[in-house]
Amino acid sequence: MAILEVKNIEKGFGSTKVLKDISFDLEKGQALAIIGSSGSGKTTLLRCLNFLETPDAGSITVNGKCLFNAADPSMIREADIRKKRLHFGLVFQSFNLFPQYTALENVTLAKKLLAKEEPDFRQRKKEIYKEIDEEGMELLRKMGLSERAGHYPHQLSGGQQQRVAIARALELKPDIVCFDEPTSALDPELTGEVLKVIRSLAEQKTTMIIVTHEMAFARDVSDKVIFMDEGVIVEQGRPEDVIENPREERTKRFLSSYGNI
């Protein structure tokens, strides 16, 4: 059974239709790359999956449980949205770290806030926070940043900041980790260190959705590729089919701008 099922998602802003009848699924442990020109709807799709935007139509199902159905207003209550977001970790283009917190504090902040809602929080506060900090340190270690745990964002390079953002997304153990062009804000020399981390996560069979303009990376790392254009899915399938042997003319034109991938 698919870990994620997206059916007939649509989203518009005013008279502009940004997403049109988007449907796909994803198996547990797969990496999905979403490619396409700027303005094709890729980021809006991620924002809908993370409930930062509310789709106008369609449904989203995770692990067999329907999290959203536009036909059912009871599923769009703000009180429930935060819990639904826990199924998805999101790594933004521009890091979005809190400047007043250290790397470790950025990683552990959300989990510590959620811990306050536990019935035994007052009795076990120190123990709970210690466990969360240990988990955060372990994630930073995996990102190669254990020595930077006490540093603030302005003391870190762009690549280091993005690796902190990845650790933060992993801290809550989401079902699916989403990356919104994670290297677009980085200098070329820093792009490789972030792609290396994502490649490692793919090797560990972390379920991921990656919006990217790194075509060679998408081809080599993903199990599945979706090409979007003007708010629709033009083509989807295995990377060797979509990227190396596309069927649709729009896909061919888009990929031709990247030359010999």
GROMACS .gro file of C-alpha atoms in nm:
model
  261
    1MET     CA    1   0.000   0.000   0.000
    2ALA     CA    2   0.123   0.347  -0.085
    3ILE     CA    3   0.239   0.563   0.205
    4LEU     CA    4   0.108   0.872   0.021
    5GLU     CA    5  -0.189   0.901  -0.215
    6VAL     CA    6  -0.265   1.237  -0.373
    7LYS     CA    7  -0.583   1.251  -0.579
    8ASN     CA    8  -0.718   1.530  -0.800
    9ILE     CA    9  -0.560   1.818  -0.606
   10GLU     CA   10  -0.644   2.164  -0.736
   11LYS     CA   11  -0.539   2.503  -0.605
   12GLY     CA   12  -0.600   2.854  -0.730
   13PHE     CA   13  -0.521   3.204  -0.617
   14GLY     CA   14  -0.789   3.440  -0.742
   15SER     CA   15  -0.852   3.364  -1.107
   16THR     CA   16  -0.515   3.188  -1.147
   17LYS     CA   17  -0.520   2.807  -1.136
   18VAL     CA   18  -0.185   2.698  -0.996
   19LEU     CA   19  -0.254   2.325  -0.956
   20LYS     CA   20  -0.486   2.135  -1.191
   21ASP     CA   21  -0.602   1.780  -1.116
   22ILE     CA   22  -0.276   1.660  -0.955
   23SER     CA   23  -0.268   1.286  -0.875
   24PHE     CA   24   0.020   1.057  -0.779
   25ASP     CA   25   0.126   0.809  -0.513
   26LEU     CA   26   0.446   0.722  -0.332
   27GLU     CA   27   0.562   0.399  -0.169
   28LYS     CA   28   0.736   0.387   0.169
   29GLY     CA   29   1.113   0.426   0.127
   30GLN     CA   30   1.089   0.586  -0.217
   31ALA     CA   31   1.238   0.918  -0.322
   32LEU     CA   32   1.024   1.126  -0.557
   33ALA     CA   33   1.181   1.411  -0.754
   34ILE     CA   34   0.953   1.685  -0.886
   35ILE     CA   35   1.102   1.885  -1.173
   36GLY     CA   36   0.975   2.170  -1.386
   37SER     CA   37   1.022   2.536  -1.467
   38SER     CA   38   0.974   2.809  -1.209
   39GLY     CA   39   0.603   2.884  -1.177
   40SER     CA   40   0.492   2.534  -1.271
   41GLY     CA   41   0.327   2.474  -0.931
   42LYS     CA   42   0.591   2.260  -0.760
   43THR     CA   43   0.625   2.468  -0.442
   44THR     CA   44   0.248   2.518  -0.414
   45LEU     CA   45   0.208   2.141  -0.430
   46LEU     CA   46   0.451   2.094  -0.140
   47ARG     CA   47   0.273   2.365   0.058
   48CYS     CA   48  -0.058   2.186   0.004
   49LEU     CA   49   0.092   1.858   0.123
   50ASN     CA   50   0.222   2.033   0.434
   51PHE     CA   51  -0.112   2.210   0.491
   52LEU     CA   52   0.048   2.552   0.456
   53GLU     CA   53  -0.208   2.600   0.179
   54THR     CA   54  -0.556   2.448   0.160
   55PRO     CA   55  -0.637   2.279  -0.172
   56ASP     CA   56  -0.961   2.376  -0.343
   57ALA     CA   57  -1.031   2.018  -0.447
   58GLY     CA   58  -0.895   1.667  -0.405
   59SER     CA   59  -0.770   1.447  -0.123
   60ILE     CA   60  -0.448   1.356   0.058
   61THR     CA   61  -0.406   1.016   0.225
   62VAL     CA   62  -0.108   0.903   0.437
   63ASN     CA   63  -0.065   0.542   0.553
   64GLY     CA   64  -0.420   0.464   0.449
   65LYS     CA   65  -0.569   0.748   0.657
   66CYS     CA   66  -0.736   1.034   0.472
   67LEU     CA   67  -0.590   1.357   0.612
   68PHE     CA   68  -0.769   1.590   0.374
   69ASN     CA   69  -1.074   1.578   0.153
   70ALA     CA   70  -1.192   1.907   0.011
   71ALA     CA   71  -1.548   1.772  -0.003
   72ASP     CA   72  -1.551   1.732   0.378
   73PRO     CA   73  -1.530   2.069   0.561
   74SER     CA   74  -1.477   1.892   0.895
   75MET     CA   75  -1.129   1.791   0.776
   76ILE     CA   76  -1.016   2.152   0.730
   77ARG     CA   77  -1.045   2.266   1.092
   78GLU     CA   78  -0.747   2.473   1.201
   79ALA     CA   79  -0.726   2.284   1.531
   80ASP     CA   80  -0.643   1.963   1.344
   81ILE     CA   81  -0.401   2.107   1.089
   82ARG     CA   82  -0.098   2.113   1.320
   83LYS     CA   83  -0.128   1.740   1.391
   84LYS     CA   84  -0.163   1.665   1.020
   85ARG     CA   85   0.156   1.861   0.947
   86LEU     CA   86   0.349   1.618   1.168
   87HIS     CA   87   0.324   1.360   0.889
   88PHE     CA   88   0.543   1.582   0.670
   89GLY     CA   89   0.882   1.739   0.738
   90LEU     CA   90   0.957   2.041   0.519
   91VAL     CA   91   1.299   2.180   0.430
   92PHE     CA   92   1.263   2.528   0.280
   93GLN     CA   93   1.476   2.696   0.014
   94SER     CA   94   1.595   2.970   0.248
   95PHE     CA   95   1.670   2.763   0.564
   96ASN     CA   96   1.412   2.947   0.784
   97LEU     CA   97   1.619   2.902   1.098
   98PHE     CA   98   1.548   3.114   1.404
   99PRO     CA   99   1.844   3.353   1.436
  100GLN     CA  100   1.815   3.380   1.816
  101TYR     CA  101   1.857   3.003   1.868
  102THR     CA  102   2.162   2.781   1.833
  103ALA     CA  103   2.177   2.496   1.582
  104LEU     CA  104   2.071   2.245   1.849
  105GLU     CA  105   1.791   2.469   1.973
  106ASN     CA  106   1.660   2.509   1.619
  107VAL     CA  107   1.655   2.131   1.576
  108THR     CA  108   1.481   2.056   1.906
  109LEU     CA  109   1.245   2.354   1.940
  110ALA     CA  110   0.932   2.197   1.784
  111LYS     CA  111   0.968   1.872   1.975
  112LYS     CA  112   1.011   2.055   2.305
  113LEU     CA  113   0.700   2.261   2.238
  114LEU     CA  114   0.502   1.945   2.165
  115ALA     CA  115   0.642   1.780   2.478
  116LYS     CA  116   0.470   2.044   2.693
  117GLU     CA  117   0.137   1.891   2.593
  118GLU     CA  118   0.230   1.552   2.744
  119PRO     CA  119   0.040   1.473   3.068
  120ASP     CA  120   0.358   1.397   3.265
  121PHE     CA  121   0.559   1.691   3.131
  122ARG     CA  122   0.583   1.881   3.462
  123GLN     CA  123   0.708   1.577   3.650
  124ARG     CA  124   0.956   1.468   3.381
  125LYS     CA  125   1.056   1.799   3.223
  126LYS     CA  126   1.432   1.767   3.275
  127GLU     CA  127   1.436   1.404   3.165
  128ILE     CA  128   1.224   1.474   2.856
  129TYR     CA  129   1.436   1.773   2.751
  130LYS     CA  130   1.754   1.571   2.803
  131GLU     CA  131   1.623   1.294   2.576
  132ILE     CA  132   1.521   1.547   2.310
  133ASP     CA  133   1.862   1.719   2.323
  134GLU     CA  134   2.036   1.382   2.288
  135GLU     CA  135   1.826   1.300   1.982
  136GLY     CA  136   1.899   1.643   1.837
  137MET     CA  137   2.272   1.600   1.891
  138GLU     CA  138   2.262   1.261   1.721
  139LEU     CA  139   2.094   1.416   1.416
  140LEU     CA  140   2.352   1.695   1.404
  141ARG     CA  141   2.624   1.431   1.427
  142LYS     CA  142   2.477   1.255   1.125
  143MET     CA  143   2.478   1.588   0.944
  144GLY     CA  144   2.845   1.635   1.031
  145LEU     CA  145   2.760   1.927   1.259
  146SER     CA  146   2.809   1.800   1.614
  147GLU     CA  147   3.083   2.058   1.672
  148ARG     CA  148   2.850   2.335   1.553
  149ALA     CA  149   2.560   2.254   1.789
  150GLY     CA  150   2.617   2.568   1.997
  151HIS     CA  151   2.662   2.801   1.699
  152TYR     CA  152   2.397   3.049   1.586
  153PRO     CA  153   2.279   3.060   1.221
  154HIS     CA  154   2.490   3.367   1.138
  155GLN     CA  155   2.798   3.168   1.246
  156LEU     CA  156   2.723   2.889   0.999
  157SER     CA  157   2.774   2.866   0.624
  158GLY     CA  158   2.472   2.832   0.399
  159GLY     CA  159   2.537   2.462   0.355
  160GLN     CA  160   2.563   2.414   0.731
  161GLN     CA  161   2.241   2.607   0.788
  162GLN     CA  162   2.058   2.388   0.539
  163ARG     CA  163   2.190   2.075   0.707
  164VAL     CA  164   2.055   2.208   1.038
  165ALA     CA  165   1.721   2.261   0.863
  166ILE     CA  166   1.728   1.900   0.741
  167ALA     CA  167   1.801   1.777   1.095
  168ARG     CA  168   1.510   1.987   1.221
  169ALA     CA  169   1.276   1.829   0.964
  170LEU     CA  170   1.388   1.480   1.071
  171GLU     CA  171   1.358   1.545   1.445
  172LEU     CA  172   0.984   1.480   1.459
  173LYS     CA  173   1.022   1.155   1.261
  174PRO     CA  174   0.775   1.246   0.984
  175ASP     CA  175   0.638   0.988   0.744
  176ILE     CA  176   0.763   1.192   0.448
  177VAL     CA  177   1.039   1.454   0.425
  178CYS     CA  178   0.982   1.726   0.165
  179PHE     CA  179   1.259   1.939   0.018
  180ASP     CA  180   1.171   2.261  -0.167
  181GLU     CA  181   1.471   2.327  -0.394
  182PRO     CA  182   1.710   2.280  -0.100
  183THR     CA  183   2.018   2.398  -0.291
  184SER     CA  184   1.873   2.701  -0.472
  185ALA     CA  185   1.995   2.948  -0.206
  186LEU     CA  186   2.345   2.800  -0.194
  187ASP     CA  187   2.665   2.885  -0.374
  188PRO     CA  188   2.775   2.607  -0.612
  189GLU     CA  189   3.058   2.496  -0.382
  190LEU     CA  190   2.810   2.440  -0.096
  191THR     CA  191   2.548   2.258  -0.302
  192GLY     CA  192   2.741   1.930  -0.297
  193GLU     CA  193   2.742   1.895   0.081
  194VAL     CA  194   2.361   1.926   0.100
  195LEU     CA  195   2.303   1.689  -0.192
  196LYS     CA  196   2.536   1.440  -0.021
  197VAL     CA  197   2.313   1.443   0.288
  198ILE     CA  198   1.997   1.391   0.081
  199ARG     CA  199   2.167   1.113  -0.114
  200SER     CA  200   2.254   0.945   0.218
  201LEU     CA  201   1.891   0.971   0.330
  202ALA     CA  202   1.781   0.809   0.004
  203GLU     CA  203   2.025   0.524   0.064
  204GLN     CA  204   1.868   0.479   0.409
  205LYS     CA  205   1.527   0.451   0.237
  206THR     CA  206   1.388   0.771   0.388
  207THR     CA  207   1.061   0.852   0.212
  208MET     CA  208   1.117   1.187   0.040
  209ILE     CA  209   0.972   1.435  -0.205
  210ILE     CA  210   1.238   1.659  -0.357
  211VAL     CA  211   1.160   1.964  -0.569
  212THR     CA  212   1.484   2.028  -0.752
  213HIS     CA  213   1.654   2.177  -1.056
  214GLU     CA  214   1.949   1.940  -1.012
  215MET     CA  215   1.861   1.706  -1.300
  216ALA     CA  216   2.156   1.467  -1.265
  217PHE     CA  217   2.083   1.437  -0.893
  218ALA     CA  218   1.714   1.370  -0.961
  219ARG     CA  219   1.806   1.102  -1.212
  220ASP     CA  220   2.057   0.928  -0.986
  221VAL     CA  221   1.878   0.945  -0.650
  222SER     CA  222   1.504   0.925  -0.714
  223ASP     CA  223   1.288   0.618  -0.761
  224LYS     CA  224   1.023   0.823  -0.936
  225VAL     CA  225   1.015   1.155  -1.123
  226ILE     CA  226   0.727   1.392  -1.190
  227PHE     CA  227   0.756   1.667  -1.449
  228MET     CA  228   0.517   1.958  -1.394
  229ASP     CA  229   0.432   2.240  -1.631
  230GLU     CA  230   0.168   2.511  -1.593
  231GLY     CA  231   0.009   2.341  -1.295
  232VAL     CA  232  -0.032   1.993  -1.440
  233ILE     CA  233   0.165   1.671  -1.424
  234VAL     CA  234   0.283   1.626  -1.780
  235GLU     CA  235   0.474   1.305  -1.722
  236GLN     CA  236   0.564   1.075  -1.433
  237GLY     CA  237   0.753   0.750  -1.400
  238ARG     CA  238   1.099   0.606  -1.345
  239PRO     CA  239   1.389   0.852  -1.380
  240GLU     CA  240   1.536   0.655  -1.668
  241ASP     CA  241   1.207   0.704  -1.853
  242VAL     CA  242   1.112   1.063  -1.766
  243ILE     CA  243   1.462   1.216  -1.768
  244GLU     CA  244   1.650   1.000  -2.016
  245ASN     CA  245   1.368   0.896  -2.250
  246PRO     CA  246   1.077   1.141  -2.210
  247ARG     CA  247   0.766   1.082  -2.418
  248GLU     CA  248   0.605   1.425  -2.400
  249GLU     CA  249   0.724   1.718  -2.610
  250ARG     CA  250   0.699   1.959  -2.316
  251THR     CA  251   0.926   1.735  -2.109
  252LYS     CA  252   1.178   1.715  -2.393
  253ARG     CA  253   1.186   2.094  -2.433
  254PHE     CA  254   1.238   2.146  -2.058
  255LEU     CA  255   1.520   1.891  -2.033
  256SER     CA  256   1.692   2.018  -2.346
  257SER     CA  257   1.779   2.337  -2.156
  258TYR     CA  258   2.000   2.126  -1.928
  259GLY     CA  259   2.198   1.979  -2.216
  260ASN     CA  260   2.346   1.635  -2.178
  261ILE     CA  261   2.249   1.537  -1.823
   0.00000   0.00000   0.00000
